[in-house]
């Protein structure tokens, strides 16, 4: 699951989110179906942080039938590659019922696509 991170300008701070990843019923393509959501929502909640902030995302895998992770696509992770999220690349998947804490300093975008 890739997250969109919206950056704003502010003094550096710690920004914390609690994300329970679980199934919701949604219509991502116009047809109602089981969809992976966060905190019972789809579209998933937005993360708002500023460059220089410390981002903490407490993730719980409540999917019940599959593993997961969060991937912070497009952000630099100099020194925190283990927090970037792609399964099998920088971390093992979060097991069913398991938790993982993502924590890193938000730097500028490398790209956004
Ligand atoms: Cu990516």
PDB file of N, CA and C and ligand atoms in Angstrom:
ATOM      1  N   UNK A   1       0.857  -1.171   0.000  1.00  0.00           N
ATOM      2  CA  UNK A   1       0.000   0.000   0.000  1.00  0.00           C
ATOM      3  C   UNK A   1       0.895   1.223   0.000  1.00  0.00           C
ATOM      4  N   UNK A   2       0.767   2.077  -0.967  1.00  0.00           N
ATOM      5  CA  UNK A   2       1.574   3.294  -1.041  1.00  0.00           C
ATOM      6  C   UNK A   2       0.796   4.452  -0.433  1.00  0.00           C
ATOM      7  N   UNK A   3       1.496   5.286   0.278  1.00  0.00           N
ATOM      8  CA  UNK A   3       0.864   6.418   0.937  1.00  0.00           C
ATOM      9  C   UNK A   3       1.215   7.705   0.227  1.00  0.00           C
ATOM     10  N   UNK A   4       0.286   8.618   0.230  1.00  0.00           N
ATOM     11  CA  UNK A   4       0.565   9.958  -0.241  1.00  0.00           C
ATOM     12  C   UNK A   4       0.861  10.817   0.968  1.00  0.00           C
ATOM     13  N   UNK A   5       1.974  11.480   0.918  1.00  0.00           N
ATOM     14  CA  UNK A   5       2.402  12.304   2.035  1.00  0.00           C
ATOM     15  C   UNK A   5       2.405  13.750   1.565  1.00  0.00           C
ATOM     16  N   UNK A   6       1.651  14.577   2.249  1.00  0.00           N
ATOM     17  CA  UNK A   6       1.561  15.970   1.869  1.00  0.00           C
ATOM     18  C   UNK A   6       2.449  16.790   2.787  1.00  0.00           C
ATOM     19  N   UNK A   7       3.346  17.526   2.191  1.00  0.00           N
ATOM     20  CA  UNK A   7       4.317  18.286   2.967  1.00  0.00           C
ATOM     21  C   UNK A   7       3.875  19.732   3.086  1.00  0.00           C
ATOM     22  N   UNK A   8       4.087  20.287   4.241  1.00  0.00           N
ATOM     23  CA  UNK A   8       3.795  21.695   4.458  1.00  0.00           C
ATOM     24  C   UNK A   8       4.965  22.312   5.183  1.00  0.00           C
ATOM     25  N   UNK A   9       4.925  23.625   5.325  1.00  0.00           N
ATOM     26  CA  UNK A   9       6.017  24.342   5.958  1.00  0.00           C
ATOM     27  C   UNK A   9       5.650  24.653   7.403  1.00  0.00           C
ATOM     28  N   UNK A  10       6.498  24.277   8.326  1.00  0.00           N
ATOM     29  CA  UNK A  10       6.231  24.531   9.749  1.00  0.00           C
ATOM     30  C   UNK A  10       7.508  24.233  10.517  1.00  0.00           C
ATOM     31  N   UNK A  11       7.496  24.500  11.804  1.00  0.00           N
ATOM     32  CA  UNK A  11       8.637  24.134  12.632  1.00  0.00           C
ATOM     33  C   UNK A  11       8.665  22.621  12.807  1.00  0.00           C
ATOM     34  N   UNK A  12       9.870  22.069  12.928  1.00  0.00           N
ATOM     35  CA  UNK A  12      10.008  20.623  13.079  1.00  0.00           C
ATOM     36  C   UNK A  12       9.287  20.163  14.339  1.00  0.00           C
ATOM     37  N   UNK A  13       8.613  19.057  14.213  1.00  0.00           N
ATOM     38  CA  UNK A  13       7.848  18.501  15.328  1.00  0.00           C
ATOM     39  C   UNK A  13       7.754  17.003  15.108  1.00  0.00           C
ATOM     40  N   UNK A  14       7.164  16.304  16.051  1.00  0.00           N
ATOM     41  CA  UNK A  14       6.883  14.889  15.871  1.00  0.00           C
ATOM     42  C   UNK A  14       5.412  14.744  15.503  1.00  0.00           C
ATOM     43  N   UNK A  15       5.162  14.067  14.406  1.00  0.00           N
ATOM     44  CA  UNK A  15       3.807  13.860  13.902  1.00  0.00           C
ATOM     45  C   UNK A  15       3.509  12.367  13.997  1.00  0.00           C
ATOM     46  N   UNK A  16       2.460  12.028  14.754  1.00  0.00           N
ATOM     47  CA  UNK A  16       2.177  10.617  15.031  1.00  0.00           C
ATOM     48  C   UNK A  16       0.800  10.229  14.506  1.00  0.00           C
ATOM     49  N   UNK A  17       0.769   9.073  13.859  1.00  0.00           N
ATOM     50  CA  UNK A  17      -0.501   8.518  13.373  1.00  0.00           C
ATOM     51  C   UNK A  17      -0.622   7.085  13.856  1.00  0.00           C
ATOM     52  N   UNK A  18      -1.853   6.676  14.161  1.00  0.00           N
ATOM     53  CA  UNK A  18      -2.162   5.288  14.476  1.00  0.00           C
ATOM     54  C   UNK A  18      -3.020   4.749  13.334  1.00  0.00           C
ATOM     55  N   UNK A  19      -2.473   3.774  12.615  1.00  0.00           N
ATOM     56  CA  UNK A  19      -3.168   3.226  11.444  1.00  0.00           C
ATOM     57  C   UNK A  19      -3.480   1.755  11.667  1.00  0.00           C
ATOM     58  N   UNK A  20      -4.754   1.420  11.717  1.00  0.00           N
ATOM     59  CA  UNK A  20      -5.175   0.021  11.691  1.00  0.00           C
ATOM     60  C   UNK A  20      -5.547  -0.305  10.251  1.00  0.00           C
ATOM     61  N   UNK A  21      -4.804  -1.227   9.660  1.00  0.00           N
ATOM     62  CA  UNK A  21      -5.062  -1.613   8.273  1.00  0.00           C
ATOM     63  C   UNK A  21      -6.029  -2.782   8.270  1.00  0.00           C
ATOM     64  N   UNK A  22      -7.156  -2.601   7.605  1.00  0.00           N
ATOM     65  CA  UNK A  22      -8.158  -3.656   7.589  1.00  0.00           C
ATOM     66  C   UNK A  22      -9.047  -3.548   6.363  1.00  0.00           C
ATOM     67  N   UNK A  23      -9.897  -4.550   6.205  1.00  0.00           N
ATOM     68  CA  UNK A  23     -10.812  -4.585   5.063  1.00  0.00           C
ATOM     69  C   UNK A  23     -12.005  -3.671   5.301  1.00  0.00           C
ATOM     70  N   UNK A  24     -12.355  -2.927   4.280  1.00  0.00           N
ATOM     71  CA  UNK A  24     -13.579  -2.139   4.270  1.00  0.00           C
ATOM     72  C   UNK A  24     -14.284  -2.434   2.950  1.00  0.00           C
ATOM     73  N   UNK A  25     -15.542  -2.091   2.876  1.00  0.00           N
ATOM     74  CA  UNK A  25     -16.246  -2.204   1.603  1.00  0.00           C
ATOM     75  C   UNK A  25     -16.216  -0.838   0.940  1.00  0.00           C
ATOM     76  N   UNK A  26     -15.696  -0.797  -0.278  1.00  0.00           N
ATOM     77  CA  UNK A  26     -15.583   0.468  -0.995  1.00  0.00           C
ATOM     78  C   UNK A  26     -15.783   0.213  -2.489  1.00  0.00           C
ATOM     79  N   UNK A  27     -15.814   1.304  -3.228  1.00  0.00           N
ATOM     80  CA  UNK A  27     -16.037   1.218  -4.675  1.00  0.00           C
ATOM     81  C   UNK A  27     -14.894   1.917  -5.411  1.00  0.00           C
ATOM     82  N   UNK A  28     -13.671   1.396  -5.320  1.00  0.00           N
ATOM     83  CA  UNK A  28     -12.540   2.100  -5.946  1.00  0.00           C
ATOM     84  C   UNK A  28     -12.667   2.226  -7.456  1.00  0.00           C
ATOM     85  N   UNK A  29     -13.395   1.320  -8.086  1.00  0.00           N
ATOM     86  CA  UNK A  29     -13.578   1.393  -9.534  1.00  0.00           C
ATOM     87  C   UNK A  29     -15.063   1.425  -9.905  1.00  0.00           C
ATOM     88  N   UNK A  30     -15.883   1.816  -8.927  1.00  0.00           N
ATOM     89  CA  UNK A  30     -17.310   1.927  -9.196  1.00  0.00           C
ATOM     90  C   UNK A  30     -18.100   0.702  -8.801  1.00  0.00           C
ATOM     91  N   UNK A  31     -17.402  -0.387  -8.456  1.00  0.00           N
ATOM     92  CA  UNK A  31     -18.073  -1.611  -8.057  1.00  0.00           C
ATOM     93  C   UNK A  31     -17.709  -1.923  -6.613  1.00  0.00           C
ATOM     94  N   UNK A  32     -18.707  -2.160  -5.787  1.00  0.00           N
ATOM     95  CA  UNK A  32     -18.475  -2.412  -4.377  1.00  0.00           C
ATOM     96  C   UNK A  32     -17.725  -3.721  -4.177  1.00  0.00           C
ATOM     97  N   UNK A  33     -16.662  -3.658  -3.384  1.00  0.00           N
ATOM     98  CA  UNK A  33     -15.835  -4.845  -3.153  1.00  0.00           C
ATOM     99  C   UNK A  33     -15.009  -4.676  -1.889  1.00  0.00           C
ATOM    100  N   UNK A  34     -14.495  -5.792  -1.334  1.00  0.00           N
ATOM    101  CA  UNK A  34     -13.567  -5.669  -0.202  1.00  0.00           C
ATOM    102  C   UNK A  34     -12.317  -4.902  -0.648  1.00  0.00           C
ATOM    103  N   UNK A  35     -11.952  -3.903   0.127  1.00  0.00           N
ATOM    104  CA  UNK A  35     -10.846  -3.009  -0.221  1.00  0.00           C
ATOM    105  C   UNK A  35     -10.007  -2.783   1.028  1.00  0.00           C
ATOM    106  N   UNK A  36      -8.718  -2.668   0.850  1.00  0.00           N
ATOM    107  CA  UNK A  36      -7.850  -2.434   2.004  1.00  0.00           C
ATOM    108  C   UNK A  36      -7.946  -0.971   2.416  1.00  0.00           C
ATOM    109  N   UNK A  37      -8.369  -0.755   3.656  1.00  0.00           N
ATOM    110  CA  UNK A  37      -8.531   0.594   4.169  1.00  0.00           C
ATOM    111  C   UNK A  37      -7.693   0.809   5.418  1.00  0.00           C
ATOM    112  N   UNK A  38      -7.732   2.018   5.917  1.00  0.00           N
ATOM    113  CA  UNK A  38      -7.036   2.369   7.152  1.00  0.00           C
ATOM    114  C   UNK A  38      -8.045   3.000   8.095  1.00  0.00           C
ATOM    115  N   UNK A  39      -8.078   2.521   9.334  1.00  0.00           N
ATOM    116  CA  UNK A  39      -9.006   3.013  10.365  1.00  0.00           C
ATOM    117  C   UNK A  39     -10.445   3.008   9.843  1.00  0.00           C
ATOM    118  N   UNK A  40     -10.780   1.966   9.092  1.00  0.00           N
ATOM    119  CA  UNK A  40     -12.136   1.815   8.586  1.00  0.00           C
ATOM    120  C   UNK A  40     -12.483   2.719   7.419  1.00  0.00           C
ATOM    121  N   UNK A  41     -11.487   3.401   6.850  1.00  0.00           N
ATOM    122  CA  UNK A  41     -11.751   4.367   5.786  1.00  0.00           C
ATOM    123  C   UNK A  41     -11.101   3.952   4.474  1.00  0.00           C
ATOM    124  N   UNK A  42     -11.777   4.243   3.420  1.00  0.00           N
ATOM    125  CA  UNK A  42     -11.206   4.232   2.078  1.00  0.00           C
ATOM    126  C   UNK A  42     -11.913   5.299   1.276  1.00  0.00           C
ATOM    127  N   UNK A  43     -11.248   6.249   0.639  1.00  0.00           N
ATOM    128  CA  UNK A  43      -9.797   6.407   0.545  1.00  0.00           C
ATOM    129  C   UNK A  43      -9.130   6.517   1.920  1.00  0.00           C
ATOM    130  N   UNK A  44      -7.878   6.113   1.976  1.00  0.00           N
ATOM    131  CA  UNK A  44      -7.155   6.081   3.238  1.00  0.00           C
ATOM    132  C   UNK A  44      -6.841   7.500   3.720  1.00  0.00           C
ATOM    133  N   UNK A  45      -6.624   7.655   5.044  1.00  0.00           N
ATOM    134  CA  UNK A  45      -6.351   8.994   5.596  1.00  0.00           C
ATOM    135  C   UNK A  45      -5.060   9.601   5.030  1.00  0.00           C
ATOM    136  N   UNK A  46      -5.058  10.897   4.957  1.00  0.00           N
ATOM    137  CA  UNK A  46      -3.892  11.639   4.488  1.00  0.00           C
ATOM    138  C   UNK A  46      -2.912  11.838   5.635  1.00  0.00           C
ATOM    139  N   UNK A  47      -1.632  11.736   5.337  1.00  0.00           N
ATOM    140  CA  UNK A  47      -0.591  12.108   6.300  1.00  0.00           C
ATOM    141  C   UNK A  47      -0.131  13.516   5.951  1.00  0.00           C
ATOM    142  N   UNK A  48      -0.120  14.378   6.938  1.00  0.00           N
ATOM    143  CA  UNK A  48       0.373  15.736   6.727  1.00  0.00           C
ATOM    144  C   UNK A  48       1.587  15.956   7.616  1.00  0.00           C
ATOM    145  N   UNK A  49       2.689  16.339   7.012  1.00  0.00           N
ATOM    146  CA  UNK A  49       3.921  16.594   7.758  1.00  0.00           C
ATOM    147  C   UNK A  49       4.736  17.634   7.007  1.00  0.00           C
ATOM    148  N   UNK A  50       5.682  18.217   7.707  1.00  0.00           N
ATOM    149  CA  UNK A  50       6.567  19.203   7.103  1.00  0.00           C
ATOM    150  C   UNK A  50       7.971  18.624   6.990  1.00  0.00           C
ATOM    151  N   UNK A  51       8.723  19.130   6.039  1.00  0.00           N
ATOM    152  CA  UNK A  51      10.124  18.757   5.928  1.00  0.00           C
ATOM    153  C   UNK A  51      10.806  19.057   7.261  1.00  0.00           C
ATOM    154  N   UNK A  52      11.518  18.074   7.779  1.00  0.00           N
ATOM    155  CA  UNK A  52      12.192  18.215   9.063  1.00  0.00           C
ATOM    156  C   UNK A  52      11.432  17.596  10.218  1.00  0.00           C
ATOM    157  N   UNK A  53      10.146  17.296  10.014  1.00  0.00           N
ATOM    158  CA  UNK A  53       9.370  16.643  11.067  1.00  0.00           C
ATOM    159  C   UNK A  53       9.819  15.203  11.261  1.00  0.00           C
ATOM    160  N   UNK A  54       9.633  14.696  12.472  1.00  0.00           N
ATOM    161  CA  UNK A  54       9.807  13.278  12.761  1.00  0.00           C
ATOM    162  C   UNK A  54       8.428  12.642  12.609  1.00  0.00           C
ATOM    163  N   UNK A  55       8.314  11.709  11.668  1.00  0.00           N
ATOM    164  CA  UNK A  55       7.031  11.047  11.422  1.00  0.00           C
ATOM    165  C   UNK A  55       7.025   9.691  12.111  1.00  0.00           C
ATOM    166  N   UNK A  56       5.978   9.430  12.869  1.00  0.00           N
ATOM    167  CA  UNK A  56       5.797   8.143  13.534  1.00  0.00           C
ATOM    168  C   UNK A  56       4.438   7.596  13.101  1.00  0.00           C
ATOM    169  N   UNK A  57       4.448   6.413  12.509  1.00  0.00           N
ATOM    170  CA  UNK A  57       3.191   5.767  12.119  1.00  0.00           C
ATOM    171  C   UNK A  57       3.143   4.392  12.778  1.00  0.00           C
ATOM    172  N   UNK A  58       2.227   4.270  13.742  1.00  0.00           N
ATOM    173  CA  UNK A  58       2.031   2.989  14.428  1.00  0.00           C
ATOM    174  C   UNK A  58       1.036   2.179  13.619  1.00  0.00           C
ATOM    175  N   UNK A  59       1.500   1.094  13.012  1.00  0.00           N
ATOM    176  CA  UNK A  59       0.663   0.302  12.112  1.00  0.00           C
ATOM    177  C   UNK A  59       0.295  -1.018  12.762  1.00  0.00           C
ATOM    178  N   UNK A  60      -0.973  -1.360  12.667  1.00  0.00           N
ATOM    179  CA  UNK A  60      -1.456  -2.670  13.116  1.00  0.00           C
ATOM    180  C   UNK A  60      -2.110  -3.344  11.923  1.00  0.00           C
ATOM    181  N   UNK A  61      -1.721  -4.591  11.680  1.00  0.00           N
ATOM    182  CA  UNK A  61      -2.315  -5.352  10.584  1.00  0.00           C
ATOM    183  C   UNK A  61      -3.557  -6.088  11.094  1.00  0.00           C
ATOM    184  N   UNK A  62      -4.712  -5.521  10.794  1.00  0.00           N
ATOM    185  CA  UNK A  62      -5.983  -6.145  11.167  1.00  0.00           C
ATOM    186  C   UNK A  62      -6.676  -6.776   9.970  1.00  0.00           C
ATOM    187  N   UNK A  63      -5.918  -7.081   8.915  1.00  0.00           N
ATOM    188  CA  UNK A  63      -6.539  -7.655   7.713  1.00  0.00           C
ATOM    189  C   UNK A  63      -7.105  -9.051   7.979  1.00  0.00           C
ATOM    190  N   UNK A  64      -6.446  -9.803   8.832  1.00  0.00           N
ATOM    191  CA  UNK A  64      -6.979 -11.110   9.194  1.00  0.00           C
ATOM    192  C   UNK A  64      -6.626 -12.239   8.251  1.00  0.00           C
ATOM    193  N   UNK A  65      -6.300 -11.913   7.013  1.00  0.00           N
ATOM    194  CA  UNK A  65      -6.024 -12.991   6.060  1.00  0.00           C
ATOM    195  C   UNK A  65      -4.826 -12.721   5.157  1.00  0.00           C
ATOM    196  N   UNK A  66      -4.098 -11.643   5.403  1.00  0.00           N
ATOM    197  CA  UNK A  66      -2.899 -11.415   4.601  1.00  0.00           C
ATOM    198  C   UNK A  66      -1.957 -10.433   5.297  1.00  0.00           C
ATOM    199  N   UNK A  67      -0.714 -10.508   4.893  1.00  0.00           N
ATOM    200  CA  UNK A  67       0.305  -9.624   5.440  1.00  0.00           C
ATOM    201  C   UNK A  67       0.251  -8.281   4.711  1.00  0.00           C
ATOM    202  N   UNK A  68       0.998  -7.296   5.219  1.00  0.00           N
ATOM    203  CA  UNK A  68       0.946  -5.968   4.611  1.00  0.00           C
ATOM    204  C   UNK A  68       2.181  -5.155   4.994  1.00  0.00           C
ATOM    205  N   UNK A  69       2.264  -3.954   4.495  1.00  0.00           N
ATOM    206  CA  UNK A  69       3.262  -2.965   4.921  1.00  0.00           C
ATOM    207  C   UNK A  69       2.774  -1.606   4.418  1.00  0.00           C
ATOM    208  N   UNK A  70       3.474  -0.552   4.804  1.00  0.00           N
ATOM    209  CA  UNK A  70       3.257   0.764   4.209  1.00  0.00           C
ATOM    210  C   UNK A  70       4.522   1.146   3.460  1.00  0.00           C
ATOM    211  N   UNK A  71       4.367   1.699   2.266  1.00  0.00           N
ATOM    212  CA  UNK A  71       5.519   2.125   1.487  1.00  0.00           C
ATOM    213  C   UNK A  71       5.447   3.634   1.252  1.00  0.00           C
ATOM    214  N   UNK A  72       6.522   4.317   1.636  1.00  0.00           N
ATOM    215  CA  UNK A  72       6.564   5.780   1.529  1.00  0.00           C
ATOM    216  C   UNK A  72       7.229   6.164   0.215  1.00  0.00           C
ATOM    217  N   UNK A  73       6.528   5.883  -0.860  1.00  0.00           N
ATOM    218  CA  UNK A  73       7.065   6.071  -2.202  1.00  0.00           C
ATOM    219  C   UNK A  73       7.411   7.532  -2.474  1.00  0.00           C
ATOM    220  N   UNK A  74       8.616   7.752  -2.969  1.00  0.00           N
ATOM    221  CA  UNK A  74       8.986   9.081  -3.415  1.00  0.00           C
ATOM    222  C   UNK A  74       9.691   9.930  -2.378  1.00  0.00           C
ATOM    223  N   UNK A  75       9.795   9.443  -1.157  1.00  0.00           N
ATOM    224  CA  UNK A  75      10.513  10.204  -0.132  1.00  0.00           C
ATOM    225  C   UNK A  75      11.943   9.703  -0.012  1.00  0.00           C
ATOM    226  N   UNK A  76      12.864  10.620   0.198  1.00  0.00           N
ATOM    227  CA  UNK A  76      14.228  10.205   0.523  1.00  0.00           C
ATOM    228  C   UNK A  76      14.232   9.482   1.868  1.00  0.00           C
ATOM    229  N   UNK A  77      15.033   8.449   1.972  1.00  0.00           N
ATOM    230  CA  UNK A  77      15.191   7.738   3.235  1.00  0.00           C
ATOM    231  C   UNK A  77      16.676   7.558   3.525  1.00  0.00           C
ATOM    232  N   UNK A  78      17.422   8.656   3.413  1.00  0.00           N
ATOM    233  CA  UNK A  78      18.848   8.564   3.689  1.00  0.00           C
ATOM    234  C   UNK A  78      19.069   8.195   5.147  1.00  0.00           C
ATOM    235  N   UNK A  79      19.639   7.011   5.373  1.00  0.00           N
ATOM    236  CA  UNK A  79      19.895   6.545   6.734  1.00  0.00           C
ATOM    237  C   UNK A  79      18.727   5.816   7.363  1.00  0.00           C
ATOM    238  N   UNK A  80      17.571   5.814   6.709  1.00  0.00           N
ATOM    239  CA  UNK A  80      16.397   5.126   7.274  1.00  0.00           C
ATOM    240  C   UNK A  80      15.731   4.251   6.208  1.00  0.00           C
ATOM    241  N   UNK A  81      16.527   3.634   5.357  1.00  0.00           N
ATOM    242  CA  UNK A  81      15.968   2.802   4.278  1.00  0.00           C
ATOM    243  C   UNK A  81      15.070   1.702   4.824  1.00  0.00           C
ATOM    244  N   UNK A  82      15.375   1.242   6.040  1.00  0.00           N
ATOM    245  CA  UNK A  82      14.567   0.179   6.645  1.00  0.00           C
ATOM    246  C   UNK A  82      13.167   0.654   7.002  1.00  0.00           C
ATOM    247  N   UNK A  83      12.902   1.967   6.842  1.00  0.00           N
ATOM    248  CA  UNK A  83      11.577   2.525   7.129  1.00  0.00           C
ATOM    249  C   UNK A  83      10.790   2.844   5.858  1.00  0.00           C
ATOM    250  N   UNK A  84      11.316   2.469   4.700  1.00  0.00           N
ATOM    251  CA  UNK A  84      10.671   2.824   3.430  1.00  0.00           C
ATOM    252  C   UNK A  84       9.479   1.932   3.103  1.00  0.00           C
ATOM    253  N   UNK A  85       9.495   0.695   3.561  1.00  0.00           N
ATOM    254  CA  UNK A  85       8.287  -0.106   3.533  1.00  0.00           C
ATOM    255  C   UNK A  85       8.069  -1.187   2.500  1.00  0.00           C
ATOM    256  N   UNK A  86       8.740  -1.194   1.347  1.00  0.00           N
ATOM    257  CA  UNK A  86       8.396  -2.246   0.386  1.00  0.00           C
ATOM    258  C   UNK A  86       8.785  -3.638   0.896  1.00  0.00           C
ATOM    259  N   UNK A  87       7.804  -4.521   0.876  1.00  0.00           N
ATOM    260  CA  UNK A  87       8.009  -5.881   1.380  1.00  0.00           C
ATOM    261  C   UNK A  87       9.005  -6.618   0.492  1.00  0.00           C
ATOM    262  N   UNK A  88       9.944  -7.271   1.145  1.00  0.00           N
ATOM    263  CA  UNK A  88      10.942  -8.052   0.419  1.00  0.00           C
ATOM    264  C   UNK A  88      12.076  -7.211  -0.113  1.00  0.00           C
ATOM    265  N   UNK A  89      11.987  -5.905   0.059  1.00  0.00           N
ATOM    266  CA  UNK A  89      13.052  -5.001  -0.402  1.00  0.00           C
ATOM    267  C   UNK A  89      13.747  -4.387   0.814  1.00  0.00           C
ATOM    268  N   UNK A  90      12.973  -3.719   1.663  1.00  0.00           N
ATOM    269  CA  UNK A  90      13.578  -3.098   2.844  1.00  0.00           C
ATOM    270  C   UNK A  90      13.010  -3.636   4.143  1.00  0.00           C
ATOM    271  N   UNK A  91      11.989  -4.483   4.081  1.00  0.00           N
ATOM    272  CA  UNK A  91      11.458  -5.053   5.318  1.00  0.00           C
ATOM    273  C   UNK A  91      10.696  -6.338   5.014  1.00  0.00           C
ATOM    274  N   UNK A  92      10.515  -7.142   6.050  1.00  0.00           N
ATOM    275  CA  UNK A  92       9.589  -8.266   5.966  1.00  0.00           C
ATOM    276  C   UNK A  92       8.178  -7.695   6.112  1.00  0.00           C
ATOM    277  N   UNK A  93       7.208  -8.418   5.601  1.00  0.00           N
ATOM    278  CA  UNK A  93       5.827  -7.966   5.728  1.00  0.00           C
ATOM    279  C   UNK A  93       5.397  -7.987   7.198  1.00  0.00           C
ATOM    280  N   UNK A  94       4.397  -7.172   7.512  1.00  0.00           N
ATOM    281  CA  UNK A  94       3.816  -7.168   8.854  1.00  0.00           C
ATOM    282  C   UNK A  94       2.847  -8.341   8.914  1.00  0.00           C
ATOM    283  N   UNK A  95       3.089  -9.300   9.808  1.00  0.00           N
ATOM    284  CA  UNK A  95       2.238 -10.501   9.804  1.00  0.00           C
ATOM    285  C   UNK A  95       0.809 -10.193  10.226  1.00  0.00           C
ATOM    286  N   UNK A  96      -0.072 -11.117   9.937  1.00  0.00           N
ATOM    287  CA  UNK A  96      -1.471 -10.995  10.354  1.00  0.00           C
ATOM    288  C   UNK A  96      -1.513 -10.809  11.865  1.00  0.00           C
ATOM    289  N   UNK A  97      -2.173  -9.757  12.312  1.00  0.00           N
ATOM    290  CA  UNK A  97      -2.271  -9.466  13.734  1.00  0.00           C
ATOM    291  C   UNK A  97      -1.056  -8.759  14.301  1.00  0.00           C
ATOM    292  N   UNK A  98      -0.052  -8.539  13.467  1.00  0.00           N
ATOM    293  CA  UNK A  98       1.189  -7.933  13.927  1.00  0.00           C
ATOM    294  C   UNK A  98       1.181  -6.417  13.819  1.00  0.00           C
ATOM    295  N   UNK A  99       2.224  -5.823  14.377  1.00  0.00           N
ATOM    296  CA  UNK A  99       2.361  -4.369  14.370  1.00  0.00           C
ATOM    297  C   UNK A  99       3.763  -3.985  13.921  1.00  0.00           C
ATOM    298  N   UNK A 100       3.887  -2.765  13.450  1.00  0.00           N
ATOM    299  CA  UNK A 100       5.191  -2.230  13.050  1.00  0.00           C
ATOM    300  C   UNK A 100       5.127  -0.722  13.233  1.00  0.00           C
ATOM    301  N   UNK A 101       6.216  -0.148  13.726  1.00  0.00           N
ATOM    302  CA  UNK A 101       6.280   1.304  13.905  1.00  0.00           C
ATOM    303  C   UNK A 101       7.240   1.877  12.865  1.00  0.00           C
ATOM    304  N   UNK A 102       6.710   2.699  11.981  1.00  0.00           N
ATOM    305  CA  UNK A 102       7.540   3.438  11.036  1.00  0.00           C
ATOM    306  C   UNK A 102       7.916   4.755  11.700  1.00  0.00           C
ATOM    307  N   UNK A 103       9.200   5.059  11.677  1.00  0.00           N
ATOM    308  CA  UNK A 103       9.640   6.326  12.271  1.00  0.00           C
ATOM    309  C   UNK A 103      10.848   6.825  11.506  1.00  0.00           C
ATOM    310  N   UNK A 104      10.722   8.025  10.980  1.00  0.00           N
ATOM    311  CA  UNK A 104      11.839   8.625  10.242  1.00  0.00           C
ATOM    312  C   UNK A 104      11.647  10.135  10.163  1.00  0.00           C
ATOM    313  N   UNK A 105      12.732  10.794   9.848  1.00  0.00           N
ATOM    314  CA  UNK A 105      12.694  12.237   9.646  1.00  0.00           C
ATOM    315  C   UNK A 105      12.296  12.509   8.203  1.00  0.00           C
ATOM    316  N   UNK A 106      11.317  13.360   8.025  1.00  0.00           N
ATOM    317  CA  UNK A 106      10.804  13.654   6.684  1.00  0.00           C
ATOM    318  C   UNK A 106      11.732  14.628   5.982  1.00  0.00           C
ATOM    319  N   UNK A 107      12.295  14.158   4.870  1.00  0.00           N
ATOM    320  CA  UNK A 107      13.120  15.042   4.061  1.00  0.00           C
ATOM    321  C   UNK A 107      12.377  15.301   2.757  1.00  0.00           C
ATOM    322  N   UNK A 108      13.036  15.899   1.811  1.00  0.00           N
ATOM    323  CA  UNK A 108      12.341  16.300   0.590  1.00  0.00           C
ATOM    324  C   UNK A 108      12.040  15.097  -0.297  1.00  0.00           C
ATOM    325  N   UNK A 109      11.173  15.320  -1.268  1.00  0.00           N
ATOM    326  CA  UNK A 109      10.823  14.279  -2.229  1.00  0.00           C
ATOM    327  C   UNK A 109      11.997  13.962  -3.133  1.00  0.00           C
ATOM    328  N   UNK A 110      12.150  12.682  -3.448  1.00  0.00           N
ATOM    329  CA  UNK A 110      13.077  12.327  -4.510  1.00  0.00           C
ATOM    330  C   UNK A 110      12.348  12.393  -5.843  1.00  0.00           C
ATOM    331  N   UNK A 111      11.111  12.000  -5.824  1.00  0.00           N
ATOM    332  CA  UNK A 111      10.222  12.092  -6.990  1.00  0.00           C
ATOM    333  C   UNK A 111       8.823  11.830  -6.472  1.00  0.00           C
ATOM    334  N   UNK A 112       7.855  12.038  -7.280  1.00  0.00           N
ATOM    335  CA  UNK A 112       6.479  11.774  -6.873  1.00  0.00           C
ATOM    336  C   UNK A 112       5.735  11.264  -8.081  1.00  0.00           C
ATOM    337  N   UNK A 113       5.475   9.982  -8.085  1.00  0.00           N
ATOM    338  CA  UNK A 113       4.789   9.403  -9.244  1.00  0.00           C
ATOM    339  C   UNK A 113       3.908   8.265  -8.790  1.00  0.00           C
TER     340      UNK A 113
HETATM  341 CU1  LIG B   1       8.148   3.352  -4.279  1.00  0.00          CU
END
